[in-house]
PDB file of C-alpha atoms in Angstrom:
ATOM      1  CA  MET C  17      24.402 -83.175  10.513  1.00  0.00           C
ATOM      2  CA  GLN C  18      25.721 -79.771  11.915  1.00  0.00           C
ATOM      3  CA  ALA C  19      23.935 -78.600  15.032  1.00  0.00           C
ATOM      4  CA  THR C  20      22.634 -75.297  14.849  1.00  0.00           C
ATOM      5  CA  PRO C  21      23.547 -72.307  17.303  1.00  0.00           C
ATOM      6  CA  ALA C  22      19.823 -72.626  18.909  1.00  0.00           C
ATOM      7  CA  ASP C  23      20.486 -76.662  19.210  1.00  0.00           C
ATOM      8  CA  LEU C  24      23.614 -75.804  21.084  1.00  0.00           C
ATOM      9  CA  LEU C  25      21.979 -73.011  23.379  1.00  0.00           C
ATOM     10  CA  VAL C  26      19.328 -75.867  24.459  1.00  0.00           C
ATOM     11  CA  ARG C  27      21.834 -78.450  25.269  1.00  0.00           C
ATOM     12  CA  LEU C  28      23.538 -75.813  27.389  1.00  0.00           C
ATOM     13  CA  LEU C  29      20.259 -74.917  29.182  1.00  0.00           C
ATOM     14  CA  GLY C  30      19.824 -78.702  29.496  1.00  0.00           C
ATOM     15  CA  ALA C  31      23.315 -78.684  31.276  1.00  0.00           C
ATOM     16  CA  CYS C  32      22.254 -75.905  33.614  1.00  0.00           C
ATOM     17  CA  GLU C  33      19.373 -77.955  34.468  1.00  0.00           C
ATOM     18  CA  MET C  34      21.134 -81.138  35.404  1.00  0.00           C
ATOM     19  CA  ARG C  35      23.997 -79.142  37.203  1.00  0.00           C
ATOM     20  CA  ALA C  36      20.742 -77.343  39.174  1.00  0.00           C
ATOM     21  CA  ARG C  37      19.877 -81.082  40.290  1.00  0.00           C
ATOM     22  CA  VAL C  38      23.306 -82.026  41.163  1.00  0.00           C
ATOM     23  CA  VAL C  39      23.823 -78.913  43.329  1.00  0.00           C
ATOM     24  CA  SER C  40      20.605 -79.526  45.020  1.00  0.00           C
ATOM     25  CA  ALA C  41      21.612 -83.460  45.912  1.00  0.00           C
ATOM     26  CA  ASN C  42      24.667 -82.233  47.138  1.00  0.00           C
ATOM     27  CA  ILE C  43      23.149 -79.724  49.392  1.00  0.00           C
ATOM     28  CA  ALA C  44      20.906 -82.221  50.795  1.00  0.00           C
ATOM     29  CA  ASN C  45      23.708 -85.027  51.352  1.00  0.00           C
ATOM     30  CA  SER C  46      25.606 -82.059  53.040  1.00  0.00           C
ATOM     31  CA  ASN C  47      25.507 -84.185  56.221  1.00  0.00           C
ATOM     32  CA  THR C  48      25.685 -87.492  54.950  1.00  0.00           C
ATOM     33  CA  PRO C  49      28.984 -89.290  56.052  1.00  0.00           C
ATOM     34  CA  GLY C  50      31.022 -90.491  53.192  1.00  0.00           C
ATOM     35  CA  TYR C  51      28.977 -88.629  50.535  1.00  0.00           C
ATOM     36  CA  VAL C  52      31.248 -87.329  47.687  1.00  0.00           C
ATOM     37  CA  ARG C  53      30.283 -84.192  45.827  1.00  0.00           C
ATOM     38  CA  GLN C  54      29.043 -84.453  42.211  1.00  0.00           C
ATOM     39  CA  VAL C  55      30.094 -81.772  39.375  1.00  0.00           C
ATOM     40  CA  VAL C  56      28.613 -81.716  36.113  1.00  0.00           C
ATOM     41  CA  ARG C  57      31.225 -80.896  33.260  1.00  0.00           C
ATOM     42  CA  PHE C  58      29.719 -79.756  29.924  1.00  0.00           C
ATOM     43  CA  GLU C  59      31.154 -76.276  29.106  1.00  0.00           C
ATOM     44  CA  GLU C  60      34.573 -77.436  29.394  1.00  0.00           C
ATOM     45  CA  LEU C  61      34.163 -80.633  27.557  1.00  0.00           C
ATOM     46  CA  LEU C  62      32.295 -78.781  24.724  1.00  0.00           C
ATOM     47  CA  GLY C  63      35.339 -76.061  24.702  1.00  0.00           C
ATOM     48  CA  GLU C  64      37.930 -79.072  24.386  1.00  0.00           C
ATOM     49  CA  GLU C  65      35.730 -80.423  21.359  1.00  0.00           C
ATOM     50  CA  LEU C  66      35.555 -77.042  19.482  1.00  0.00           C
ATOM     51  CA  LEU C  67      39.491 -76.578  20.066  1.00  0.00           C
ATOM     52  CA  LYS C  68      40.301 -79.917  18.406  1.00  0.00           C
ATOM     53  CA  GLY C  69      37.834 -79.288  15.499  1.00  0.00           C
ATOM     54  CA  GLY C  70      35.412 -81.933  16.553  1.00  0.00           C
ATOM     55  CA  ASP C  71      31.698 -82.161  16.602  1.00  0.00           C
ATOM     56  CA  PRO C  72      30.158 -80.120  19.531  1.00  0.00           C
ATOM     57  CA  ALA C  73      26.950 -82.472  18.482  1.00  0.00           C
ATOM     58  CA  ARG C  74      28.725 -85.312  20.181  1.00  0.00           C
ATOM     59  CA  VAL C  75      29.517 -83.943  23.563  1.00  0.00           C
ATOM     60  CA  ALA C  76      27.091 -84.453  26.554  1.00  0.00           C
ATOM     61  CA  PRO C  77      26.926 -83.476  30.244  1.00  0.00           C
ATOM     62  CA  GLU C  78      29.234 -85.555  32.440  1.00  0.00           C
ATOM     63  CA  LEU C  79      28.424 -86.469  35.842  1.00  0.00           C
ATOM     64  CA  ARG C  80      31.701 -86.718  37.922  1.00  0.00           C
ATOM     65  CA  ALA C  81      33.048 -87.442  41.239  1.00  0.00           C
ATOM     66  CA  ASP C  82      35.175 -84.535  42.817  1.00  0.00           C
ATOM     67  CA  LEU C  83      37.692 -86.096  44.160  1.00  0.00           C
ATOM     68  CA  GLU C  84      39.821 -82.576  44.451  1.00  0.00           C
ATOM     69  CA  THR C  85      37.662 -80.859  47.011  1.00  0.00           C
ATOM     70  CA  PRO C  86      39.003 -81.849  50.821  1.00  0.00           C
ATOM     71  CA  ALA C  87      36.812 -84.145  53.105  1.00  0.00           C
ATOM     72  CA  ARG C  88      35.869 -83.452  56.726  1.00  0.00           C
ATOM     73  CA  PRO C  89      36.945 -86.739  59.039  1.00  0.00           C
ATOM     74  CA  ASP C  90      33.524 -88.261  58.274  1.00  0.00           C
ATOM     75  CA  GLY C  91      34.726 -88.778  54.428  1.00  0.00           C
ATOM     76  CA  ASN C  92      31.920 -86.047  53.473  1.00  0.00           C
ATOM     77  CA  ASN C  93      33.500 -83.512  51.021  1.00  0.00           C
ATOM     78  CA  VAL C  94      30.454 -80.992  50.567  1.00  0.00           C
ATOM     79  CA  SER C  95      30.994 -77.261  51.362  1.00  0.00           C
ATOM     80  CA  LEU C  96      27.670 -75.305  51.644  1.00  0.00           C
ATOM     81  CA  GLU C  97      29.622 -72.259  50.684  1.00  0.00           C
ATOM     82  CA  LEU C  98      31.091 -74.303  47.228  1.00  0.00           C
ATOM     83  CA  GLU C  99      27.376 -75.085  46.562  1.00  0.00           C
ATOM     84  CA  LEU C 100      25.778 -71.954  46.970  1.00  0.00           C
ATOM     85  CA  ASN C 101      28.434 -70.256  44.620  1.00  0.00           C
ATOM     86  CA  SER C 102      28.062 -73.181  42.140  1.00  0.00           C
ATOM     87  CA  MET C 103      24.288 -72.639  42.554  1.00  0.00           C
ATOM     88  CA  ARG C 104      24.786 -68.765  41.769  1.00  0.00           C
ATOM     89  CA  GLU C 105      27.218 -69.524  38.628  1.00  0.00           C
ATOM     90  CA  ASN C 106      24.649 -71.648  37.005  1.00  0.00           C
ATOM     91  CA  ARG C 107      21.884 -69.249  37.697  1.00  0.00           C
ATOM     92  CA  LEU C 108      23.850 -66.843  35.914  1.00  0.00           C
ATOM     93  CA  LEU C 109      24.819 -69.111  32.962  1.00  0.00           C
ATOM     94  CA  TYR C 110      21.162 -70.044  32.590  1.00  0.00           C
ATOM     95  CA  GLU C 111      19.929 -66.622  32.240  1.00  0.00           C
ATOM     96  CA  ALA C 112      22.795 -65.550  29.974  1.00  0.00           C
ATOM     97  CA  TYR C 113      22.065 -69.067  27.723  1.00  0.00           C
ATOM     98  CA  SER C 114      17.935 -68.147  27.817  1.00  0.00           C
ATOM     99  CA  SER C 115      18.652 -64.688  26.818  1.00  0.00           C
ATOM    100  CA  ILE C 116      20.776 -65.383  23.876  1.00  0.00           C
ATOM    101  CA  LEU C 117      18.449 -68.231  22.789  1.00  0.00           C
TER     102      LEU C 117
END
């Protein structure tokens, strides 16, 4: 069964909600030694699936550890500036998706 555009938008909104929780957890753990920043990937995975002609309904948001952002000496790699930018970007995506829906 093919997903409708409305179904896709609902899933995109769900990914935004998940991302908001993850960003909040990153901020809450910004002073926790050894904490590794987490990120949610969905839009990229969705784009990859569409490029190869697959079914976008099979794509789900993924929670991944950010191993690219440099860590401080205590092993924590959360940057408040990066998290605030992620929060702003996520809010804009949520507003765009909800407006379209």
